Amino acid sequence: MAKDPVSRKSELLPGTLEMLILKSLERNSEPMHGYGIALYIKQISREVLRVEEGSLYPALQRLALKGLVHGEWRESDTGRRARYYKLTRAGRKQLMEEVASFEKLLEAILRVVQPA
Amino acid sequence: MAKDPVSRKSELLPGTLEMLILKSLERNSEPMHGYGIALYIKQISREVLRVEEGSLYPALQRLALKGLVHGEWRESDTGRRARYYKLTRAGRKQLMEEVASFEKLLEAILRVVQPA
DNA sequence: AGCATAAGCATAGATTGTCTATGGATGGAA
DNA sequence: TTCCATCCATAGACAATCTATGCTTATGCT
C-alpha cells in the first residue's frame, strides 16, 4: 500500500525519446553527455518532460549501436569522466525522418482529437 | 529472412489509443461498435491512423473495466450482433483530462523539436 | 449452388519501450 | 564529515501495442 500518490504514467509520449535525444544533440552542436541531455530536455520543456536515467542510458546505447550517435569518454567541465555523444551523419538523417513522421502522426491525431 | 518489408513501427503514438477511442465516442453521440470506431478513426485521420483489432478490442475491454465506457450487445445496421459502446460520465471526464495532458505534453515536445 | 468478401468479436503471445530500483564513483560545499 | 550534485550503468517489472489466428454471419457475385 501507500503507493501511486498521483499518477505513475510516463513523463513522455512513448516512442519520442530517441527523437528528443537526437534533436538535443543537433541543437547544441557541441557534443553532450547523457546527464547534460537530460537537463537540457527538462529545461527547454519547462520541466514538463523528465527523462529518467534508466530510460536515457539504454537509449543512448541503442542509438550508438545503430550508428546514429558516436560516443567517447572525456572529462566534463566539472572534472568527472563522462561519455560525450555527437550526431553522426546517419543520425542527422534519421532525425529528419523521425521528425517528419512524428509531425504527420500528430496532425492525424489532432484531426481526431480537436473539433474541426 | 524475407521480413520487415518497410518498417514495423506502430501506426499510432503509443499511449494515445484510449484517448482516440473515447474521443470517437464523444464526437459521434450515438453508441458505436468496435469495428465502427476503427473505421471512424481511419477515415477522419485520412488513413494515417490504423487501429488494429488486436489493439482495439483489448482497449475497449480495459475502458469498460475502468468504467469509462459502457457496452451492450445489439444488432448492427447490417443485422449482425455487435457490442455497442457509449461514454459514461466518468469517461467524459477522463477524456477531458487526457486531452489536456496530451496537449501539454505536445507543447513540451514541440518546444524541443521545433526551433524557436 | 458455391465462393469471396465485408462485417464483427476475441484471445494468445511476442515485442518494445518505458519505468523503478539499485548500485557505484567523485567533487564541492556546508 | 556529511550531504548534495554530477555522472554512468544494469536488472527487472510493467504497460501497451502488434501479429497471428480463429470464429461467425450476411451479402454479392458468378
PDB file of C-alpha atoms (C1' of nucleotides) in Angstrom:
ATOM      1  CA  MET A   1       0.000   0.000   0.000  1.00  0.00           C
ATOM      2  CA  ALA A   2       0.915   3.650   0.251  1.00  0.00           C
ATOM      3  CA  LYS A   3       1.693   3.790  -3.438  1.00  0.00           C
ATOM      4  CA  ASP A   4       0.704   5.665  -6.519  1.00  0.00           C
ATOM      5  CA  PRO A   5       0.404   9.102  -4.971  1.00  0.00           C
ATOM      6  CA  VAL A   6      -0.728  10.812  -8.123  1.00  0.00           C
ATOM      7  CA  SER A   7      -0.161   9.019 -11.381  1.00  0.00           C
ATOM      8  CA  ARG A   8       2.624   6.745 -12.421  1.00  0.00           C
ATOM      9  CA  LYS A   9       2.225   7.426 -16.100  1.00  0.00           C
ATOM     10  CA  SER A  10       5.229   8.117 -18.252  1.00  0.00           C
ATOM     11  CA  GLU A  11       6.510  11.637 -18.338  1.00  0.00           C
ATOM     12  CA  LEU A  12       6.833  11.489 -22.102  1.00  0.00           C
ATOM     13  CA  LEU A  13       4.998  10.117 -25.078  1.00  0.00           C
ATOM     14  CA  PRO A  14       6.431   6.672 -25.598  1.00  0.00           C
ATOM     15  CA  GLY A  15       8.289   6.482 -28.855  1.00  0.00           C
ATOM     16  CA  THR A  16       9.590  10.013 -28.750  1.00  0.00           C
ATOM     17  CA  LEU A  17      12.630   9.606 -26.539  1.00  0.00           C
ATOM     18  CA  GLU A  18      15.175   8.825 -29.221  1.00  0.00           C
ATOM     19  CA  MET A  19      13.943  11.713 -31.304  1.00  0.00           C
ATOM     20  CA  LEU A  20      14.289  14.064 -28.372  1.00  0.00           C
ATOM     21  CA  ILE A  21      17.832  12.901 -27.731  1.00  0.00           C
ATOM     22  CA  LEU A  22      18.875  13.265 -31.347  1.00  0.00           C
ATOM     23  CA  LYS A  23      17.293  16.686 -31.508  1.00  0.00           C
ATOM     24  CA  SER A  24      19.112  17.801 -28.390  1.00  0.00           C
ATOM     25  CA  LEU A  25      22.404  16.830 -29.943  1.00  0.00           C
ATOM     26  CA  GLU A  26      21.543  18.616 -33.131  1.00  0.00           C
ATOM     27  CA  ARG A  27      20.576  21.834 -31.466  1.00  0.00           C
ATOM     28  CA  ASN A  28      23.624  22.063 -29.261  1.00  0.00           C
ATOM     29  CA  SER A  29      26.262  21.442 -31.908  1.00  0.00           C
ATOM     30  CA  GLU A  30      28.774  20.634 -29.155  1.00  0.00           C
ATOM     31  CA  PRO A  31      28.898  17.005 -28.038  1.00  0.00           C
ATOM     32  CA  MET A  32      26.889  16.351 -24.895  1.00  0.00           C
ATOM     33  CA  HIS A  33      26.909  13.740 -22.187  1.00  0.00           C
ATOM     34  CA  GLY A  34      23.820  11.906 -21.004  1.00  0.00           C
ATOM     35  CA  TYR A  35      23.273  13.897 -17.901  1.00  0.00           C
ATOM     36  CA  GLY A  36      23.530  17.095 -19.887  1.00  0.00           C
ATOM     37  CA  ILE A  37      20.984  15.881 -22.383  1.00  0.00           C
ATOM     38  CA  ALA A  38      18.560  15.095 -19.593  1.00  0.00           C
ATOM     39  CA  LEU A  39      18.987  18.552 -18.106  1.00  0.00           C
ATOM     40  CA  TYR A  40      18.606  20.174 -21.472  1.00  0.00           C
ATOM     41  CA  ILE A  41      15.352  18.420 -22.276  1.00  0.00           C
ATOM     42  CA  LYS A  42      13.988  19.136 -18.859  1.00  0.00           C
ATOM     43  CA  GLN A  43      14.869  22.785 -19.061  1.00  0.00           C
ATOM     44  CA  ILE A  44      13.737  23.510 -22.583  1.00  0.00           C
ATOM     45  CA  SER A  45      10.445  21.730 -21.987  1.00  0.00           C
ATOM     46  CA  ARG A  46       9.976  23.837 -18.876  1.00  0.00           C
ATOM     47  CA  GLU A  47      10.078  20.897 -16.508  1.00  0.00           C
ATOM     48  CA  VAL A  48       7.269  19.084 -18.292  1.00  0.00           C
ATOM     49  CA  LEU A  49       9.469  16.389 -19.802  1.00  0.00           C
ATOM     50  CA  ARG A  50      11.660  14.453 -17.438  1.00  0.00           C
ATOM     51  CA  VAL A  51      13.947  11.814 -18.864  1.00  0.00           C
ATOM     52  CA  GLU A  52      14.776   9.150 -16.329  1.00  0.00           C
ATOM     53  CA  GLU A  53      18.293   7.802 -16.277  1.00  0.00           C
ATOM     54  CA  GLY A  54      17.019   4.262 -16.567  1.00  0.00           C
ATOM     55  CA  SER A  55      15.499   5.248 -19.909  1.00  0.00           C
ATOM     56  CA  LEU A  56      18.212   7.585 -21.067  1.00  0.00           C
ATOM     57  CA  TYR A  57      21.344   5.482 -20.887  1.00  0.00           C
ATOM     58  CA  PRO A  58      19.872   2.436 -22.580  1.00  0.00           C
ATOM     59  CA  ALA A  59      18.520   4.725 -25.278  1.00  0.00           C
ATOM     60  CA  LEU A  60      21.938   6.248 -25.870  1.00  0.00           C
ATOM     61  CA  GLN A  61      23.404   2.781 -26.181  1.00  0.00           C
ATOM     62  CA  ARG A  62      20.771   1.770 -28.692  1.00  0.00           C
ATOM     63  CA  LEU A  63      21.445   4.896 -30.702  1.00  0.00           C
ATOM     64  CA  ALA A  64      25.168   4.204 -30.659  1.00  0.00           C
ATOM     65  CA  LEU A  65      24.615   0.608 -31.751  1.00  0.00           C
ATOM     66  CA  LYS A  66      22.532   1.811 -34.644  1.00  0.00           C
ATOM     67  CA  GLY A  67      25.291   4.216 -35.602  1.00  0.00           C
ATOM     68  CA  LEU A  68      23.139   7.279 -35.100  1.00  0.00           C
ATOM     69  CA  VAL A  69      25.379   8.804 -32.475  1.00  0.00           C
ATOM     70  CA  HIS A  70      29.032   8.443 -31.661  1.00  0.00           C
ATOM     71  CA  GLY A  71      30.228   8.485 -28.091  1.00  0.00           C
ATOM     72  CA  GLU A  72      33.595   8.927 -26.463  1.00  0.00           C
ATOM     73  CA  TRP A  73      34.927   9.347 -22.969  1.00  0.00           C
ATOM     74  CA  ARG A  74      36.139  12.745 -21.950  1.00  0.00           C
ATOM     75  CA  GLU A  75      36.461  14.859 -18.914  1.00  0.00           C
ATOM     76  CA  SER A  76      33.463  17.030 -18.158  1.00  0.00           C
ATOM     77  CA  ASP A  77      33.569  20.673 -17.145  1.00  0.00           C
ATOM     78  CA  THR A  78      33.265  19.602 -13.550  1.00  0.00           C
ATOM     79  CA  GLY A  79      36.224  17.295 -13.783  1.00  0.00           C
ATOM     80  CA  ARG A  80      34.421  13.961 -13.861  1.00  0.00           C
ATOM     81  CA  ARG A  81      34.660  11.429 -16.594  1.00  0.00           C
ATOM     82  CA  ALA A  82      31.687  11.454 -18.860  1.00  0.00           C
ATOM     83  CA  ARG A  83      30.664   9.953 -22.142  1.00  0.00           C
ATOM     84  CA  TYR A  84      30.216  12.629 -24.778  1.00  0.00           C
ATOM     85  CA  TYR A  85      27.954  11.961 -27.722  1.00  0.00           C
ATOM     86  CA  LYS A  86      27.591  13.628 -31.063  1.00  0.00           C
ATOM     87  CA  LEU A  87      25.303  13.052 -34.012  1.00  0.00           C
ATOM     88  CA  THR A  88      26.600  11.046 -36.925  1.00  0.00           C
ATOM     89  CA  ARG A  89      25.598  11.776 -40.467  1.00  0.00           C
ATOM     90  CA  ALA A  90      23.191   8.847 -40.339  1.00  0.00           C
ATOM     91  CA  GLY A  91      21.788  10.206 -37.101  1.00  0.00           C
ATOM     92  CA  ARG A  92      21.080  13.540 -38.658  1.00  0.00           C
ATOM     93  CA  LYS A  93      19.244  11.888 -41.499  1.00  0.00           C
ATOM     94  CA  GLN A  94      17.279   9.640 -39.167  1.00  0.00           C
ATOM     95  CA  LEU A  95      16.304  12.632 -37.086  1.00  0.00           C
ATOM     96  CA  MET A  96      14.841  14.424 -40.072  1.00  0.00           C
ATOM     97  CA  GLU A  97      12.784  11.401 -40.956  1.00  0.00           C
ATOM     98  CA  GLU A  98      11.576  10.898 -37.434  1.00  0.00           C
ATOM     99  CA  VAL A  99      10.506  14.474 -37.043  1.00  0.00           C
ATOM    100  CA  ALA A 100       8.651  14.353 -40.323  1.00  0.00           C
ATOM    101  CA  SER A 101       6.757  11.214 -39.446  1.00  0.00           C
ATOM    102  CA  PHE A 102       6.097  12.473 -35.949  1.00  0.00           C
ATOM    103  CA  GLU A 103       4.515  15.608 -37.312  1.00  0.00           C
ATOM    104  CA  LYS A 104       2.438  13.614 -39.707  1.00  0.00           C
ATOM    105  CA  LEU A 105       1.148  11.413 -36.908  1.00  0.00           C
ATOM    106  CA  LEU A 106       0.464  14.455 -34.832  1.00  0.00           C
ATOM    107  CA  GLU A 107      -1.645  16.106 -37.460  1.00  0.00           C
ATOM    108  CA  ALA A 108      -3.636  12.916 -37.787  1.00  0.00           C
ATOM    109  CA  ILE A 109      -4.204  12.621 -34.064  1.00  0.00           C
ATOM    110  CA  LEU A 110      -5.202  16.235 -33.793  1.00  0.00           C
ATOM    111  CA  ARG A 111      -7.740  15.759 -36.540  1.00  0.00           C
ATOM    112  CA  VAL A 112      -9.407  13.205 -34.324  1.00  0.00           C
ATOM    113  CA  VAL A 113      -8.959  14.983 -31.041  1.00  0.00           C
ATOM    114  CA  GLN A 114      -9.673  18.549 -31.945  1.00  0.00           C
ATOM    115  CA  PRO A 115     -13.048  19.532 -33.310  1.00  0.00           C
ATOM    116  CA  ALA A 116     -12.954  20.732 -36.878  1.00  0.00           C
TER     117      ALA A 116
ATOM    118  CA  MET B   1      14.598 -13.856 -43.734  1.00  0.00           C
ATOM    119  CA  ALA B   2      12.223 -12.088 -46.098  1.00  0.00           C
ATOM    120  CA  LYS B   3      10.891  -9.966 -43.300  1.00  0.00           C
ATOM    121  CA  ASP B   4      10.431  -6.378 -42.348  1.00  0.00           C
ATOM    122  CA  PRO B   5       9.473  -5.057 -45.756  1.00  0.00           C
ATOM    123  CA  VAL B   6       9.313  -1.434 -44.733  1.00  0.00           C
ATOM    124  CA  SER B   7       9.008  -0.655 -41.074  1.00  0.00           C
ATOM    125  CA  ARG B   8       7.062  -2.469 -38.464  1.00  0.00           C
ATOM    126  CA  LYS B   9       6.605   0.562 -36.279  1.00  0.00           C
ATOM    127  CA  SER B  10       3.269   1.279 -34.707  1.00  0.00           C
ATOM    128  CA  GLU B  11       0.754   3.183 -36.737  1.00  0.00           C
ATOM    129  CA  LEU B  12      -0.061   5.390 -33.779  1.00  0.00           C
ATOM    130  CA  LEU B  13       1.690   7.111 -30.947  1.00  0.00           C
ATOM    131  CA  PRO B  14       1.616   4.609 -28.141  1.00  0.00           C
ATOM    132  CA  GLY B  15      -0.434   5.900 -25.278  1.00  0.00           C
ATOM    133  CA  THR B  16      -2.966   7.689 -27.410  1.00  0.00           C
ATOM    134  CA  LEU B  17      -5.273   4.836 -28.344  1.00  0.00           C
ATOM    135  CA  GLU B  18      -7.660   5.068 -25.424  1.00  0.00           C
ATOM    136  CA  MET B  19      -7.955   8.795 -25.903  1.00  0.00           C
ATOM    137  CA  LEU B  20      -8.759   8.314 -29.580  1.00  0.00           C
ATOM    138  CA  ILE B  21     -11.435   5.783 -28.752  1.00  0.00           C
ATOM    139  CA  LEU B  22     -13.049   7.957 -26.115  1.00  0.00           C
ATOM    140  CA  LYS B  23     -12.953  10.913 -28.436  1.00  0.00           C
ATOM    141  CA  SER B  24     -14.593   8.951 -31.213  1.00  0.00           C
ATOM    142  CA  LEU B  25     -17.434   8.049 -28.892  1.00  0.00           C
ATOM    143  CA  GLU B  26     -17.802  11.624 -27.794  1.00  0.00           C
ATOM    144  CA  ARG B  27     -17.922  13.047 -31.261  1.00  0.00           C
ATOM    145  CA  ASN B  28     -20.468  10.609 -32.580  1.00  0.00           C
ATOM    146  CA  SER B  29     -23.008  10.916 -29.791  1.00  0.00           C
ATOM    147  CA  GLU B  30     -24.596   7.633 -30.917  1.00  0.00           C
ATOM    148  CA  PRO B  31     -23.137   4.462 -29.403  1.00  0.00           C
ATOM    149  CA  MET B  32     -20.613   2.763 -31.654  1.00  0.00           C
ATOM    150  CA  HIS B  33     -19.236  -0.715 -32.007  1.00  0.00           C
ATOM    151  CA  GLY B  34     -15.545  -1.520 -32.212  1.00  0.00           C
ATOM    152  CA  TYR B  35     -15.403  -2.015 -35.911  1.00  0.00           C
ATOM    153  CA  GLY B  36     -17.142   1.296 -36.433  1.00  0.00           C
ATOM    154  CA  ILE B  37     -14.687   3.083 -34.189  1.00  0.00           C
ATOM    155  CA  ALA B  38     -11.785   1.668 -36.160  1.00  0.00           C
ATOM    156  CA  LEU B  39     -13.307   2.837 -39.422  1.00  0.00           C
ATOM    157  CA  TYR B  40     -14.054   6.244 -37.999  1.00  0.00           C
ATOM    158  CA  ILE B  41     -10.519   6.836 -36.774  1.00  0.00           C
ATOM    159  CA  LYS B  42      -9.077   5.640 -40.017  1.00  0.00           C
ATOM    160  CA  GLN B  43     -11.321   7.840 -42.066  1.00  0.00           C
ATOM    161  CA  ILE B  44     -11.061  11.019 -40.066  1.00  0.00           C
ATOM    162  CA  SER B  45      -7.286  10.742 -39.863  1.00  0.00           C
ATOM    163  CA  ARG B  46      -7.228  10.309 -43.615  1.00  0.00           C
ATOM    164  CA  GLU B  47      -5.843   6.795 -43.484  1.00  0.00           C
ATOM    165  CA  VAL B  48      -2.826   7.799 -41.422  1.00  0.00           C
ATOM    166  CA  LEU B  49      -4.005   6.148 -38.221  1.00  0.00           C
ATOM    167  CA  ARG B  50      -4.927   2.497 -38.411  1.00  0.00           C
ATOM    168  CA  VAL B  51      -6.196   0.807 -35.304  1.00  0.00           C
ATOM    169  CA  GLU B  52      -5.540  -2.905 -35.349  1.00  0.00           C
ATOM    170  CA  GLU B  53      -8.205  -5.185 -33.969  1.00  0.00           C
ATOM    171  CA  GLY B  54      -5.710  -6.818 -31.653  1.00  0.00           C
ATOM    172  CA  SER B  55      -5.205  -3.431 -30.028  1.00  0.00           C
ATOM    173  CA  LEU B  56      -8.741  -2.184 -30.251  1.00  0.00           C
ATOM    174  CA  TYR B  57     -10.737  -4.895 -28.549  1.00  0.00           C
ATOM    175  CA  PRO B  58      -8.463  -5.235 -25.546  1.00  0.00           C
ATOM    176  CA  ALA B  59      -8.511  -1.469 -25.206  1.00  0.00           C
ATOM    177  CA  LEU B  60     -12.305  -1.391 -25.206  1.00  0.00           C
ATOM    178  CA  GLN B  61     -12.320  -4.038 -22.519  1.00  0.00           C
ATOM    179  CA  ARG B  62      -9.884  -2.065 -20.408  1.00  0.00           C
ATOM    180  CA  LEU B  63     -12.030   1.027 -20.785  1.00  0.00           C
ATOM    181  CA  ALA B  64     -15.133  -0.880 -19.785  1.00  0.00           C
ATOM    182  CA  LEU B  65     -13.391  -2.339 -16.755  1.00  0.00           C
ATOM    183  CA  LYS B  66     -12.392   1.129 -15.688  1.00  0.00           C
ATOM    184  CA  GLY B  67     -15.964   2.268 -16.078  1.00  0.00           C
ATOM    185  CA  LEU B  68     -15.128   4.796 -18.755  1.00  0.00           C
ATOM    186  CA  VAL B  69     -17.371   3.256 -21.362  1.00  0.00           C
ATOM    187  CA  HIS B  70     -20.432   1.101 -21.136  1.00  0.00           C
ATOM    188  CA  GLY B  71     -21.042  -1.639 -23.665  1.00  0.00           C
ATOM    189  CA  GLU B  72     -24.027  -3.681 -24.603  1.00  0.00           C
ATOM    190  CA  TRP B  73     -24.914  -6.177 -27.276  1.00  0.00           C
ATOM    191  CA  ARG B  74     -27.215  -5.053 -30.002  1.00  0.00           C
ATOM    192  CA  GLU B  75     -27.933  -5.749 -33.564  1.00  0.00           C
ATOM    193  CA  SER B  76     -25.982  -3.646 -36.012  1.00  0.00           C
ATOM    194  CA  ASP B  77     -27.376  -1.926 -39.064  1.00  0.00           C
ATOM    195  CA  THR B  78     -26.249  -4.852 -41.132  1.00  0.00           C
ATOM    196  CA  GLY B  79     -28.063  -7.355 -38.974  1.00  0.00           C
ATOM    197  CA  ARG B  80     -25.121  -8.840 -37.091  1.00  0.00           C
ATOM    198  CA  ARG B  81     -24.680  -8.824 -33.373  1.00  0.00           C
ATOM    199  CA  ALA B  82     -22.248  -6.209 -32.220  1.00  0.00           C
ATOM    200  CA  ARG B  83     -21.160  -4.693 -28.966  1.00  0.00           C
ATOM    201  CA  TYR B  84     -22.163  -1.046 -28.789  1.00  0.00           C
ATOM    202  CA  TYR B  85     -20.267   1.286 -26.520  1.00  0.00           C
ATOM    203  CA  LYS B  86     -21.073   4.694 -25.158  1.00  0.00           C
ATOM    204  CA  LEU B  87     -19.184   7.086 -22.943  1.00  0.00           C
ATOM    205  CA  THR B  88     -20.017   7.149 -19.272  1.00  0.00           C
ATOM    206  CA  ARG B  89     -19.905  10.305 -17.235  1.00  0.00           C
ATOM    207  CA  ALA B  90     -16.553   9.195 -15.840  1.00  0.00           C
ATOM    208  CA  GLY B  91     -15.340   8.540 -19.364  1.00  0.00           C
ATOM    209  CA  ARG B  92     -16.251  12.024 -20.443  1.00  0.00           C
ATOM    210  CA  LYS B  93     -14.337  13.464 -17.540  1.00  0.00           C
ATOM    211  CA  GLN B  94     -11.339  11.232 -18.153  1.00  0.00           C
ATOM    212  CA  LEU B  95     -11.305  12.236 -21.793  1.00  0.00           C
ATOM    213  CA  MET B  96     -11.108  15.907 -20.925  1.00  0.00           C
ATOM    214  CA  GLU B  97      -8.198  15.279 -18.639  1.00  0.00           C
ATOM    215  CA  GLU B  98      -6.391  13.123 -21.143  1.00  0.00           C
ATOM    216  CA  VAL B  99      -6.746  15.637 -23.904  1.00  0.00           C
ATOM    217  CA  ALA B 100      -5.476  18.383 -21.644  1.00  0.00           C
ATOM    218  CA  SER B 101      -2.418  16.459 -20.565  1.00  0.00           C
ATOM    219  CA  PHE B 102      -1.797  15.280 -24.100  1.00  0.00           C
ATOM    220  CA  GLU B 103      -1.759  18.842 -25.328  1.00  0.00           C
ATOM    221  CA  LYS B 104       0.551  19.850 -22.550  1.00  0.00           C
ATOM    222  CA  LEU B 105       2.977  17.072 -23.436  1.00  0.00           C
ATOM    223  CA  LEU B 106       2.749  18.019 -27.052  1.00  0.00           C
ATOM    224  CA  GLU B 107       3.663  21.605 -26.447  1.00  0.00           C
ATOM    225  CA  ALA B 108       6.638  20.437 -24.439  1.00  0.00           C
ATOM    226  CA  ILE B 109       7.825  18.074 -27.123  1.00  0.00           C
ATOM    227  CA  LEU B 110       7.392  20.670 -29.810  1.00  0.00           C
ATOM    228  CA  ARG B 111       9.478  23.102 -27.801  1.00  0.00           C
ATOM    229  CA  VAL B 112      12.303  20.614 -28.055  1.00  0.00           C
ATOM    230  CA  VAL B 113      11.711  19.505 -31.606  1.00  0.00           C
ATOM    231  CA  GLN B 114      10.871  22.707 -33.345  1.00  0.00           C
ATOM    232  CA  PRO B 115      13.362  25.531 -33.458  1.00  0.00           C
ATOM    233  CA  ALA B 116      12.300  28.599 -31.528  1.00  0.00           C
TER     234      ALA B 116
ATOM    235  C1'  DA C   1     -25.045 -23.668 -55.617  1.00  0.00           C
ATOM    236  C1'  DG C   2     -20.615 -22.098 -54.499  1.00  0.00           C
ATOM    237  C1'  DC C   3     -17.333 -18.745 -53.180  1.00  0.00           C
ATOM    238  C1'  DA C   4     -15.386 -14.440 -51.844  1.00  0.00           C
ATOM    239  C1'  DT C   5     -15.587 -10.611 -49.187  1.00  0.00           C
ATOM    240  C1'  DA C   6     -17.082  -7.479 -45.548  1.00  0.00           C
ATOM    241  C1'  DA C   7     -18.656  -7.111 -41.030  1.00  0.00           C
ATOM    242  C1'  DG C   8     -17.939  -8.192 -36.471  1.00  0.00           C
ATOM    243  C1'  DC C   9     -15.728 -10.105 -31.993  1.00  0.00           C
ATOM    244  C1'  DA C  10     -11.987 -12.155 -29.459  1.00  0.00           C
ATOM    245  C1'  DT C  11      -7.553 -14.273 -27.443  1.00  0.00           C
ATOM    246  C1'  DA C  12      -2.592 -15.672 -27.220  1.00  0.00           C
ATOM    247  C1'  DG C  13       1.957 -14.491 -27.490  1.00  0.00           C
ATOM    248  C1'  DA C  14       5.837 -11.630 -28.915  1.00  0.00           C
ATOM    249  C1'  DT C  15       7.914  -7.366 -28.770  1.00  0.00           C
ATOM    250  C1'  DT C  16       9.106  -2.815 -27.464  1.00  0.00           C
ATOM    251  C1'  DG C  17       9.806   0.944 -24.636  1.00  0.00           C
ATOM    252  C1'  DT C  18       9.363   2.930 -20.750  1.00  0.00           C
ATOM    253  C1'  DC C  19       9.728   2.891 -15.638  1.00  0.00           C
ATOM    254  C1'  DT C  20      11.507   1.829 -10.775  1.00  0.00           C
ATOM    255  C1'  DA C  21      15.056   0.425  -8.132  1.00  0.00           C
ATOM    256  C1'  DT C  22      19.543  -0.161  -7.326  1.00  0.00           C
ATOM    257  C1'  DG C  23      24.438   0.301  -7.396  1.00  0.00           C
ATOM    258  C1'  DG C  24      28.691   2.852  -7.605  1.00  0.00           C
ATOM    259  C1'  DA C  25      32.108   6.715  -8.010  1.00  0.00           C
ATOM    260  C1'  DT C  26      33.640  11.561  -7.434  1.00  0.00           C
ATOM    261  C1'  DG C  27      33.809  16.625  -6.404  1.00  0.00           C
ATOM    262  C1'  DG C  28      32.440  20.619  -3.898  1.00  0.00           C
ATOM    263  C1'  DA C  29      30.015  22.901  -0.261  1.00  0.00           C
ATOM    264  C1'  DA C  30      28.317  23.322   4.483  1.00  0.00           C
TER     265       DA C  30
ATOM    266  C1'  DT D   1      32.241  14.550   7.601  1.00  0.00           C
ATOM    267  C1'  DT D   2      28.141  14.751   5.703  1.00  0.00           C
ATOM    268  C1'  DC D   3      25.411  15.841   2.086  1.00  0.00           C
ATOM    269  C1'  DC D   4      24.185  17.017  -2.499  1.00  0.00           C
ATOM    270  C1'  DA D   5      25.044  17.286  -7.409  1.00  0.00           C
ATOM    271  C1'  DT D   6      27.197  15.025 -11.084  1.00  0.00           C
ATOM    272  C1'  DC D   7      27.781  11.122 -13.873  1.00  0.00           C
ATOM    273  C1'  DC D   8      27.392   6.217 -15.506  1.00  0.00           C
ATOM    274  C1'  DA D   9      25.133   1.711 -15.715  1.00  0.00           C
ATOM    275  C1'  DT D  10      22.199  -2.665 -15.267  1.00  0.00           C
ATOM    276  C1'  DA D  11      18.218  -5.612 -13.888  1.00  0.00           C
ATOM    277  C1'  DG D  12      13.645  -6.442 -13.662  1.00  0.00           C
ATOM    278  C1'  DA D  13       8.787  -5.005 -13.755  1.00  0.00           C
ATOM    279  C1'  DC D  14       5.133  -3.466 -16.410  1.00  0.00           C
ATOM    280  C1'  DA D  15       2.114  -1.499 -19.928  1.00  0.00           C
ATOM    281  C1'  DA D  16       0.687  -1.101 -24.488  1.00  0.00           C
ATOM    282  C1'  DT D  17       0.888  -2.293 -28.879  1.00  0.00           C
ATOM    283  C1'  DC D  18       1.377  -5.629 -32.707  1.00  0.00           C
ATOM    284  C1'  DT D  19       0.977 -10.079 -35.350  1.00  0.00           C
ATOM    285  C1'  DA D  20      -1.285 -14.030 -35.954  1.00  0.00           C
ATOM    286  C1'  DT D  21      -5.067 -16.673 -35.534  1.00  0.00           C
ATOM    287  C1'  DG D  22      -9.777 -18.302 -35.183  1.00  0.00           C
ATOM    288  C1'  DC D  23     -14.665 -17.876 -35.281  1.00  0.00           C
ATOM    289  C1'  DT D  24     -19.461 -16.384 -37.106  1.00  0.00           C
ATOM    290  C1'  DT D  25     -22.817 -14.439 -40.327  1.00  0.00           C
ATOM    291  C1'  DA D  26     -24.669 -11.573 -44.194  1.00  0.00           C
ATOM    292  C1'  DT D  27     -24.256 -10.009 -48.810  1.00  0.00           C
ATOM    293  C1'  DG D  28     -22.994 -10.109 -53.505  1.00  0.00           C
ATOM    294  C1'  DC D  29     -21.122 -12.306 -57.477  1.00  0.00           C
ATOM    295  C1'  DT D  30     -20.850 -15.906 -60.839  1.00  0.00           C
TER     296       DT D  30
END
